[in-house]
Coordinates of C-alpha atoms and ligand atoms in Angstrom, one line a residue:
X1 CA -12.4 50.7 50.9
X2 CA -9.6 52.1 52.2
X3 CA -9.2 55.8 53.9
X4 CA -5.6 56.0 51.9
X5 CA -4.8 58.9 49.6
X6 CA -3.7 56.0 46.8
X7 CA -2.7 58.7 44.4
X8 CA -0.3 59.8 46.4
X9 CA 1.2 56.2 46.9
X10 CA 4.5 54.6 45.7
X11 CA 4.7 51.9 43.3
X12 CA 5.7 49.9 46.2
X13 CA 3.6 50.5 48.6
X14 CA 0.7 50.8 46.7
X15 CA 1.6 47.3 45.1
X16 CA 1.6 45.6 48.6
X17 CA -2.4 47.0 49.4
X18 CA -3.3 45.2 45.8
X19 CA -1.2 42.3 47.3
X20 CA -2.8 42.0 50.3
X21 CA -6.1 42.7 48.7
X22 CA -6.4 45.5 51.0
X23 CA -7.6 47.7 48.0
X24 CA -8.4 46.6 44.7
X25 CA -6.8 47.5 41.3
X26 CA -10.5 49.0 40.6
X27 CA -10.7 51.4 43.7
X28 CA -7.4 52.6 42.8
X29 CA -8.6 53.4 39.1
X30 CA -11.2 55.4 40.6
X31 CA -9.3 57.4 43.1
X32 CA -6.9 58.3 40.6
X33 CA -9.7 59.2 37.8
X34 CA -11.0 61.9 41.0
X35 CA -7.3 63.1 41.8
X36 CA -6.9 63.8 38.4
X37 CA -10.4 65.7 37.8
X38 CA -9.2 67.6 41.2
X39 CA -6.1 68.9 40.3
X40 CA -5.5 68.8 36.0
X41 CA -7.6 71.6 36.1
X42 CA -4.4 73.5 37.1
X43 CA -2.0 71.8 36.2
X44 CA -3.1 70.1 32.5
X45 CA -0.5 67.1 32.3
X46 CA -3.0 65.1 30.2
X47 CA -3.6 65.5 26.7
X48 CA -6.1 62.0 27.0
X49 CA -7.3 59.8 29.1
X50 CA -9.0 56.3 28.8
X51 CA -10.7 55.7 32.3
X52 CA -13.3 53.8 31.0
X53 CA -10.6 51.4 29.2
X54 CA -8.6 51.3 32.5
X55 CA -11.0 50.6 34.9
X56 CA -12.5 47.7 32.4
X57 CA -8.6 46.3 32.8
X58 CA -8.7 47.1 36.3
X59 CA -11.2 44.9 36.9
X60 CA -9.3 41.7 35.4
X61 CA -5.8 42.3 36.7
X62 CA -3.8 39.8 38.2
X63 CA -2.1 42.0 40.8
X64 CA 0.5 39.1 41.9
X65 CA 2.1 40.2 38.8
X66 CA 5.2 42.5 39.5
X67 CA 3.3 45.8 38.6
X68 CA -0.2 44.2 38.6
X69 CA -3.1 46.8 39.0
X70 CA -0.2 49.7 38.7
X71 CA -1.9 52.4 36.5
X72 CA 0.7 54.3 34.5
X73 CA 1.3 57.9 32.8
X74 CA 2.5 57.5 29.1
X75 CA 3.8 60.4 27.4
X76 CA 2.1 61.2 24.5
X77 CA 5.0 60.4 21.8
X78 CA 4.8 56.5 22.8
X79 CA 1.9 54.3 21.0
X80 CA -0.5 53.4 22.9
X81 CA -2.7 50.8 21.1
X82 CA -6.0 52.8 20.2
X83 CA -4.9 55.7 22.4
X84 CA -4.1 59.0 20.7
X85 CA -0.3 59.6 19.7
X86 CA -0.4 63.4 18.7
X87 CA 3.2 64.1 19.9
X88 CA 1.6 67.7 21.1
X89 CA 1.2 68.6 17.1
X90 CA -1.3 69.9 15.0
X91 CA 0.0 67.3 12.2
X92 CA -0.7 64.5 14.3
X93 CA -3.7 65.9 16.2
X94 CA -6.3 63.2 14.7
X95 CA -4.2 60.2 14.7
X96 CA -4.5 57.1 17.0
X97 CA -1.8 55.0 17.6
X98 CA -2.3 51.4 15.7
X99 CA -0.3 49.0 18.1
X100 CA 1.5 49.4 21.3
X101 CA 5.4 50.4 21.7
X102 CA 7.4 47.4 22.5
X103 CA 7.2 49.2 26.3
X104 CA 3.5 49.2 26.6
X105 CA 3.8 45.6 25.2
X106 CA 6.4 44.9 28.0
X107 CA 4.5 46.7 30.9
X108 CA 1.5 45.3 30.1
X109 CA 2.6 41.7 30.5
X110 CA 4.0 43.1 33.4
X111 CA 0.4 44.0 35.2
X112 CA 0.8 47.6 34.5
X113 CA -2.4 49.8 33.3
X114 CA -1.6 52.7 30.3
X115 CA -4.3 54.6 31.2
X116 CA -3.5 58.3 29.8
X117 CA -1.3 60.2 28.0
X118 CA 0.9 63.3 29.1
X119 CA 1.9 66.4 27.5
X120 CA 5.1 66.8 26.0
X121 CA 7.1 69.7 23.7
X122 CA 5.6 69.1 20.5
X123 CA 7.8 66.3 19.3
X124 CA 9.7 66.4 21.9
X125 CA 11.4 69.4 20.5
X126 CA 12.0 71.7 24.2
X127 CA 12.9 72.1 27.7
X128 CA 9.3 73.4 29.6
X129 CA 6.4 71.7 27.4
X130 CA 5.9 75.5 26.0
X131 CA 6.4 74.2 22.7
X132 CA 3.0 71.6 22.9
X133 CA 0.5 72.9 20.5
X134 CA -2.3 71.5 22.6
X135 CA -2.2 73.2 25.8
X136 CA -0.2 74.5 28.9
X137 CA 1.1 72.4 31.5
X138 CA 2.3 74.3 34.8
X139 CA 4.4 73.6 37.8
X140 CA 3.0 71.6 40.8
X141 CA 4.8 73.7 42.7
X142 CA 4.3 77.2 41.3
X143 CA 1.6 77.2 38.7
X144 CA 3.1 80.6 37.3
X145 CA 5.9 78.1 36.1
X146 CA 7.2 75.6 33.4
X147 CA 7.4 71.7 34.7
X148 CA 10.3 71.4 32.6
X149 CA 10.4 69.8 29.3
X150 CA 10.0 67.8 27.2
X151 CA 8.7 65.5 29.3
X152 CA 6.7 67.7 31.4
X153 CA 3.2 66.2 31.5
X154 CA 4.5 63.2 32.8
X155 CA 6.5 64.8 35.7
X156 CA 3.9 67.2 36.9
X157 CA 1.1 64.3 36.7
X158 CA 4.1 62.4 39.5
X159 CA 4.8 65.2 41.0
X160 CA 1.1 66.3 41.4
X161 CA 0.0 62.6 42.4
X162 CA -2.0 62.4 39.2
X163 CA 0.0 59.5 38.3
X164 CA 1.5 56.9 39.9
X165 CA 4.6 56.5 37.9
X166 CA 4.9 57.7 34.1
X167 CA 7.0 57.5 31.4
X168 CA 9.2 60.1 29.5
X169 CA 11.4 60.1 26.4
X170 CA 15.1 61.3 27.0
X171 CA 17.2 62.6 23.7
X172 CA 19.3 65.6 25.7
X173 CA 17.6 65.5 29.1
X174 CA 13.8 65.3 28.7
X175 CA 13.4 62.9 31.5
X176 CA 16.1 64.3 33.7
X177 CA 15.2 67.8 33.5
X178 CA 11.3 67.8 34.0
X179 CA 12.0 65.1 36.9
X180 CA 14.5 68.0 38.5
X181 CA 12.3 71.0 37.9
X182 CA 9.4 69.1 39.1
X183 CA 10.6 67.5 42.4
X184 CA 10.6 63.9 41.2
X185 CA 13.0 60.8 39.8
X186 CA 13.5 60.5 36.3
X187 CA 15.9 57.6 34.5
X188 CA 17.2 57.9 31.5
X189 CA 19.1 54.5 30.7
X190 CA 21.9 53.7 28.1
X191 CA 21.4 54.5 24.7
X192 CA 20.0 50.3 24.0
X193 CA 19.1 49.4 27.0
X194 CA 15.4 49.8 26.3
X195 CA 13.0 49.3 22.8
X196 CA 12.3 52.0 21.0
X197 CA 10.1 50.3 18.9
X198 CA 7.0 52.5 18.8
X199 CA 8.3 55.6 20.4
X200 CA 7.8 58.0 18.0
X201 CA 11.7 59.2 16.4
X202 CA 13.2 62.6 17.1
X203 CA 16.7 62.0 17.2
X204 CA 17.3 58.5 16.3
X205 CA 20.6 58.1 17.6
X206 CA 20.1 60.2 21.3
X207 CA 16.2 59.0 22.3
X208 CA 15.8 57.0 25.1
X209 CA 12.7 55.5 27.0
X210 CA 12.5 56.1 30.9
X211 CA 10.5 56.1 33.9
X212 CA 9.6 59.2 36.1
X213 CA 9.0 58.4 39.7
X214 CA 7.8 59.1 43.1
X215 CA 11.1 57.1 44.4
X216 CA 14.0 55.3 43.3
X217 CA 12.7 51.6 43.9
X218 CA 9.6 52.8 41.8
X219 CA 12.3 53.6 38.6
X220 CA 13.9 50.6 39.4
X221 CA 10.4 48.5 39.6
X222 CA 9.6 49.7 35.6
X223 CA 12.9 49.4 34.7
X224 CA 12.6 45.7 35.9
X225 CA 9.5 45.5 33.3
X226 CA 10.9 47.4 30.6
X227 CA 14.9 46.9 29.8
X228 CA 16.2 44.3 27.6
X229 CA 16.6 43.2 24.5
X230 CA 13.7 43.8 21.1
X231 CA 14.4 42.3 18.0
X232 CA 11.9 45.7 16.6
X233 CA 14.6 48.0 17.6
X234 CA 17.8 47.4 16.1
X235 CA 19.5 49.5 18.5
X236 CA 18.4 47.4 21.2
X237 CA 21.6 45.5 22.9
X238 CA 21.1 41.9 23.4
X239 CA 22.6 42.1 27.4
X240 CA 21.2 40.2 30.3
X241 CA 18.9 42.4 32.3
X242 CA 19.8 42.1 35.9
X243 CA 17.2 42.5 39.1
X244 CA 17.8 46.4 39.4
X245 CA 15.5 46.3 42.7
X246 CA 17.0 43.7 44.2
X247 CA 20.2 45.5 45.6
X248 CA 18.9 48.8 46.4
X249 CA 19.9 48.8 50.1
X250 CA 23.7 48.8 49.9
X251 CA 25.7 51.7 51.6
X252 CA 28.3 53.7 49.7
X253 CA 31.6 52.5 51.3
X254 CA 34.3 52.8 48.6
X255 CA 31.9 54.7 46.3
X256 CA 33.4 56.8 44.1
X257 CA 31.9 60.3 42.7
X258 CA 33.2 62.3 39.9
X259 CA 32.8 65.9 40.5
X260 CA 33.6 67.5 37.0
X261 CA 35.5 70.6 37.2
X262 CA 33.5 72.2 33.8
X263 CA 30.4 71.5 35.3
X264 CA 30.6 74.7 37.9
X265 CA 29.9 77.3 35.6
X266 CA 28.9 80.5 35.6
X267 CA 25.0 81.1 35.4
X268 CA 24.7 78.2 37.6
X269 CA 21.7 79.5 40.2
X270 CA 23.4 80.0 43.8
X271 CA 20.7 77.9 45.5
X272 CA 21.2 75.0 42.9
X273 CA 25.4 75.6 43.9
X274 CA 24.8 75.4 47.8
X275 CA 22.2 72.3 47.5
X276 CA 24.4 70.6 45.4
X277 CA 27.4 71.3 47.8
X278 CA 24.8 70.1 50.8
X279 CA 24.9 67.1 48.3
X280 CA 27.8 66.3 48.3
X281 CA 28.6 66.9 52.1
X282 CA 26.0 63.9 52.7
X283 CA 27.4 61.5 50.1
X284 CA 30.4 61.8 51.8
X285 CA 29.5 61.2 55.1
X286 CA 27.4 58.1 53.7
X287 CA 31.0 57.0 52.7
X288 CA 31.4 57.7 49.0
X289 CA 35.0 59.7 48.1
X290 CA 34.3 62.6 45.9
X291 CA 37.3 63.3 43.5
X292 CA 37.5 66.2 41.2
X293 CA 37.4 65.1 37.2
X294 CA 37.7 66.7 33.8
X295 CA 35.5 66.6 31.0
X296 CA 37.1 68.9 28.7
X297 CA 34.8 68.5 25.2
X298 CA 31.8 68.8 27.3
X299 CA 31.5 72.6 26.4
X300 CA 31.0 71.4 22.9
X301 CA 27.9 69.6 23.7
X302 CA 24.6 71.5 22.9
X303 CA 27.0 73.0 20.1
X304 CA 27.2 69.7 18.8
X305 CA 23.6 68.0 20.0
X306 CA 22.2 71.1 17.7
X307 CA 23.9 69.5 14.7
X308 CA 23.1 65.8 15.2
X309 CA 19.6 66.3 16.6
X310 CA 18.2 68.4 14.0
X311 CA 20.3 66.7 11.1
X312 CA 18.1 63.2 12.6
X313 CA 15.2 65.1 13.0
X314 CA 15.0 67.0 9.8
X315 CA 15.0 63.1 8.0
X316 CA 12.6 61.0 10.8
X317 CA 10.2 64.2 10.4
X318 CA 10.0 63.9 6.3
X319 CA 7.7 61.1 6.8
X320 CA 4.5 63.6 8.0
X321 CA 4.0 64.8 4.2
X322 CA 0.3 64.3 4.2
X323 CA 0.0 61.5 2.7
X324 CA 0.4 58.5 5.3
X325 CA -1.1 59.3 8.3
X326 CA -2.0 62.3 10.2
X327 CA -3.3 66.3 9.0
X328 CA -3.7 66.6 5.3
X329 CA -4.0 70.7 4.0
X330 CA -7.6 71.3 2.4
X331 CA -7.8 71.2 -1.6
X332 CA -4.3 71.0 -2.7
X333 CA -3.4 72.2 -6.2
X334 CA -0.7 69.3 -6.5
X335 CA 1.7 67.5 -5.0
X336 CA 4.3 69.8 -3.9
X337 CA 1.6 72.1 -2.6
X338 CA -0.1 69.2 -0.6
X339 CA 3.7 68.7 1.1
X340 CA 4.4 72.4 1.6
X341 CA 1.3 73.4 2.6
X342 CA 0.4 70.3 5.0
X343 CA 3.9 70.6 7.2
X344 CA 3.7 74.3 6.8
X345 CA 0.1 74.7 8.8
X346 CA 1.3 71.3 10.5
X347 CA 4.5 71.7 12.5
X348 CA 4.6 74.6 14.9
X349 CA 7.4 76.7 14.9
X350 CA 10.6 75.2 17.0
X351 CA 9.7 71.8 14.9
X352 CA 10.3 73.9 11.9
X353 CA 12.9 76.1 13.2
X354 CA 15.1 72.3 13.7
X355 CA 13.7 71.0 10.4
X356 CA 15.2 74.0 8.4
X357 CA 18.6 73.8 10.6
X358 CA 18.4 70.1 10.3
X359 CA 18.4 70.2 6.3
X360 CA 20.8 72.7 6.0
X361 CA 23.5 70.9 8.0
X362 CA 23.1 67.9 5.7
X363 CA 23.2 69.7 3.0
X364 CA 26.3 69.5 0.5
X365 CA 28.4 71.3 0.9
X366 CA 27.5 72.1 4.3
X367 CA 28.1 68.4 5.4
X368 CA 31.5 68.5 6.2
X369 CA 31.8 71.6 7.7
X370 CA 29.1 70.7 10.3
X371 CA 27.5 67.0 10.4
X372 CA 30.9 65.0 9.7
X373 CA 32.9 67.7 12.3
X374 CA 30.1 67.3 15.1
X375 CA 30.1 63.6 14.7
X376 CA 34.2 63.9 15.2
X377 CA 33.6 66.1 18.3
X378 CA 30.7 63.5 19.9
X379 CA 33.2 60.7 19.7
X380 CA 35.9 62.6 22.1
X381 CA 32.8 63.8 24.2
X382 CA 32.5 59.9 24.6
X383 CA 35.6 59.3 25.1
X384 CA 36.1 62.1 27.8
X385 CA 33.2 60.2 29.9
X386 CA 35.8 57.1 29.5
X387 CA 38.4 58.1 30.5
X388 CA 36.4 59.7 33.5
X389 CA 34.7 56.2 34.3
X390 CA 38.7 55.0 34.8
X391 CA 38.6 56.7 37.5
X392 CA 35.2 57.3 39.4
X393 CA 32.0 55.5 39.7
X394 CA 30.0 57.9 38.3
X395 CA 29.5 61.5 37.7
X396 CA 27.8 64.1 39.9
X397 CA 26.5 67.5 39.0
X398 CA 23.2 69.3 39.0
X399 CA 20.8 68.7 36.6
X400 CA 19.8 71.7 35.7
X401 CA 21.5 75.3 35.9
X402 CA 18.1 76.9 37.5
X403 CA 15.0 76.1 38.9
X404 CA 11.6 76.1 37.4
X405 CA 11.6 79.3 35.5
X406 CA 8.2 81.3 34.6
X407 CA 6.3 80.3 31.9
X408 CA 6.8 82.5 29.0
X409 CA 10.2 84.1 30.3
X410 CA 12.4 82.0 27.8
X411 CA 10.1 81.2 24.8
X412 CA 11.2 84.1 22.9
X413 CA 14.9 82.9 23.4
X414 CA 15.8 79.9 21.8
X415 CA 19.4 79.8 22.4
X416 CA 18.3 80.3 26.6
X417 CA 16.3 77.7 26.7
X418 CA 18.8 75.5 25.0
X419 CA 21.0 75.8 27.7
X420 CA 18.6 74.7 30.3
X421 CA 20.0 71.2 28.9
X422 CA 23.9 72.0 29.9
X423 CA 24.1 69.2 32.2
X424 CA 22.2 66.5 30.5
X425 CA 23.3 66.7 26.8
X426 CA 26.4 65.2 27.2
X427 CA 25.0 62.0 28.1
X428 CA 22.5 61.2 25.0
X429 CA 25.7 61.9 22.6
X430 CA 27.8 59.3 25.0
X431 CA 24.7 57.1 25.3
X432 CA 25.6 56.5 29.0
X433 CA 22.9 56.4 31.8
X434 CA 21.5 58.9 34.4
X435 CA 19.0 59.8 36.8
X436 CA 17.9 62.8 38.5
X437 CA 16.6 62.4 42.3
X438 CA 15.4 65.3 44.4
X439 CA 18.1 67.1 46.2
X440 CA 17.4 70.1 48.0
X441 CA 15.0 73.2 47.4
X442 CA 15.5 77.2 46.0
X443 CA 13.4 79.5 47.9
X444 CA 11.7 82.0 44.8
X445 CA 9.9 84.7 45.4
X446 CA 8.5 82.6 48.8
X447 CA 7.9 79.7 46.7
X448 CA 9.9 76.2 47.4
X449 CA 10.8 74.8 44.3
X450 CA 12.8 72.0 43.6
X451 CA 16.1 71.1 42.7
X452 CA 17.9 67.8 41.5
X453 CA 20.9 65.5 41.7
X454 CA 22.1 64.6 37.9
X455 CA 24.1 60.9 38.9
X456 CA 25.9 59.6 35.5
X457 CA 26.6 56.1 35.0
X458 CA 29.0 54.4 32.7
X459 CA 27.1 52.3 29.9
X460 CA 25.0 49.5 31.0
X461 CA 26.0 50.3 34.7
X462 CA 22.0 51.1 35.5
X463 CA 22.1 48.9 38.4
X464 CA 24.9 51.1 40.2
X465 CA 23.8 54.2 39.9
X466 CA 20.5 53.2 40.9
X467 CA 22.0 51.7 44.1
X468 CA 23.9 55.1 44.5
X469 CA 20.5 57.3 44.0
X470 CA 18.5 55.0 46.4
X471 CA 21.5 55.2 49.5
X472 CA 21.3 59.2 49.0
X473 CA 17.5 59.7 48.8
X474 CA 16.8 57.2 51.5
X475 CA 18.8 59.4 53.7
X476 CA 17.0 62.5 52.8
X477 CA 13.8 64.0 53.1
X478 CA 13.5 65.5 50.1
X479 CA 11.5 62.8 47.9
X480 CA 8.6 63.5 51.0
X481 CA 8.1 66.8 50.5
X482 CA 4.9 67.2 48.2
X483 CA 4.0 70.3 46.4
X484 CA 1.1 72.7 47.8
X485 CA -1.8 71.0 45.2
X486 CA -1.0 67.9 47.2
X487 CA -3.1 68.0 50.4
X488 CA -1.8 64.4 52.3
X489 CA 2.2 64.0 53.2
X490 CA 3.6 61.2 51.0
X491 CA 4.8 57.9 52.4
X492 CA 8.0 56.1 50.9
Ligands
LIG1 N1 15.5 70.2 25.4 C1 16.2 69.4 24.4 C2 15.7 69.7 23.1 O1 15.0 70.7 23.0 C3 16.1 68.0 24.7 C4 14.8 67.4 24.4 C5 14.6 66.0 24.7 O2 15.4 65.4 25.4 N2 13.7 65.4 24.0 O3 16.0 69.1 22.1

């Protein structure tokens, strides 16, 4: 036994007691199953768990493998073989996922232990998990507030050390934006760079697998297990995978950081402008040269993500008819009735609310004027990150406007909580790379909540900004600092 609060551990450093058999893969199941049954209470990050299954796996794990006896969060949109896969909806309350993602696959081979699944918008469809149909998931740091979304069980359960690590689902910033509201890491990598085999579709052409994280090693220890190429996923890019832990470590000399201009705005949160400025200040002196760039289309993004994602959506969500898999209506008087009916009691109401925009922009007629005219005005959103990536080494802003708002305060406000995702849009309809690491914190109403770093990265460049994120929080204390519900300060 060990008098260690393993819950609150690093990837790392928890992977070096299994290595030196100091603790066993089975204690930490158990300590983990008590943190979670101490704390979930308040915050609810799980929608299941499977402790029995885990500590059974526990039990046989080889924890020489790279993350042998590592139990991990999974968000609940990513099969999990014999797990539930609800996706936070009533229409896929009773299902049970039937194989495992090409990611559980990957981490499992890997050492790595599934072991529950996290709460989420209800298909990923938000930006504070507000929209789950299952239950309410609240702010380590503030229970009166959202975790961010969608990925928001998975960020609380880090943030709350009721996971070690977890993994999210990124289509306009669902890693990124939890991860910065919640006071951890979160990676989304290049559109390709990992499967997507088995994550459930929202927006075909924008989703993204990634880790959220106590620390940047820990992201680049799953990205070690889960990046490369998966002939399941079509989209998947056939690249060499390097070592992204291996060259953590290397200063910022000759660095260079893209400050862009746009990104300033108005409505940006005065304590999210001064951290961010702090920021900056520190990458300097750690030798990176910040130069001012211009993204000019960027103001066109959620504009133009509100086209493409519902127009993907509105056709990967015709397959929940009723008929296949999931909640079937009660006594249906025919066919059309057993569709209407079924998605009608099924889908909750932002799910519909992008199914019905969704349809309509595809429509004919309506095609041109705003599918074919938002794909036009993605493509020079691309190419201003391009151009930008001439010049810099990657981009810097925050990643989101504000910090954790109050649960309920934006649910009646669509278009407000659309533009929580201002910063991290852009980068799902250029497919490039980003992370968001702890950098600073907002005093609210006496409360310290967090605030994060949004680094950009130019396609396939994970390795970079990883080494970029690591040299910054590794000279902070930021990624230390654990939220009240947590009782022991965190080692990294
Ligand atoms: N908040 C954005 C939306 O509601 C992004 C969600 C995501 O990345 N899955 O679509």
């Amino acid at each position: 036994m060990t008098d260690k609060d393993l819950p609150a551990l690093s990837i790392a450093d928890l992977q070096s007691l299994l290595r030196r058999r100091e603790v066993s893969a089975r204690e930490v199941i158990d300590a983990l199953r008590a943190r979670i049954e101490a704390v979930d209470q308040d915050i609810g990050a799980y929608l299941s768990l499977d402790m029995e299954a885990a500590a059974q796996e526990a039990e046989k794990s080889n924890v020489d493998l790279p993350l042998g006896g590592v139990p991990l969060a999974i968000k609940d949109i990513i099969n999990v073989m014999g797990q539930p896969c609800t996706c936070a909806s009533k229409i896929l309350q009773s299902y049970r996922a039937t194989y495992d993602a090409t990611v559980i696959r990957r981490l499992r081979a890997a050492g790595a232990i599934p072991f529950g699944k996290t709460n989420l918008d209800e298909f990923a469809m938000g930006s504070s998990t507000e929209n789950s149909s299952m239950k309410l998931t609240r702010n380590p740091w503030d229970l009166s507030r959202v975790p961010g979304g969608s990925s928001g069980g998975s960020a609380a359960a880090v943030a709350a050390d009721a996971a070690i690590g977890a993994l999210g689902s990124d289509t306009g910033g669902s890693i990124r934006q939890p991860a910065a509201l919640s006071g951890v890491v979160g990676f989304k990598p290049t559109y390709g760079r990992v499967s997507r085999f088995g994550l459930v579709a929202f927006a075909s052409s924008l989703d993204q697998i990634g880790p959220l994280t106590k620390t940047v090693n820990d992201t680049a220890l799953i990205m070690n297990a889960i990046a490369g190429h998966d002939p399941q996923d079509s989209s998947s890019l056939n690249e060499p995978v390097p070592d992204y832990a291996a060259r953590l470590g290397e200063d910022l000399r000759g660095v260079r950081l893209g400050l862009p201009k746009e990104y300033l705005i108005e409505g940006i949160d005065p304590q999210v402008k001064t951290a961010i400025d702090a920021t900056m200040k520190q990458m300097n002196s750690l030798g990176a040269e910040i130069v001012e760039v211009s993204l000019p289309t960027t103001e066109y993004a959620i504009a133009v993500y509100y086209i493409v994602a519902t127009a993907e959506a509105s056709t990967n969500l015709a397959r929940f008819d009723g008929v296949r898999y999931g909640y079937r209506t009660e006594n249906p008087k025919d066919i059309l009735d057993l569709y209407g009916r079924t998605r009608g009691e099924g889908f909750g109401q932002e799910v519909k609310r992008r199914i019905i925009l969704g349809t309509y922009v595809l429509s004919s007629g309506y095609y041109d004027a705003y599918y074919l005219r938002a794909q036009k005005v993605r493509e020079l959103i691309r190419q201003d990150f391009a151009r930008a990536f001439e010049k810099v080494d990657a981009l810097v802003s925050p990643t989101s406007p504000v910090p954790a708002f109050k649960l309920g305060e934006r649910v009646g406000d669509p278009l407000q909580m659309y533009l929580a995702d201002i910063f991290t849009i852009a980068a799902n309809l250029a497919g490039i790379c980003g992370i968001s690491v702890p950098c600073g914190f907002a005093d609210m109403d006496g409360q310290r909540l967090p605030i994060g770093l949004q680094l950009l990265g130019k396609p396939l460049d994970e390795a970079r900004i990883l080494r970029i994120a690591y040299a910054y929080e590794q000279s902070t204390d930021w990624h230390k600092t654990r939220p009240p519900i947590a009782s022991v300060p965190r080692k990294a």
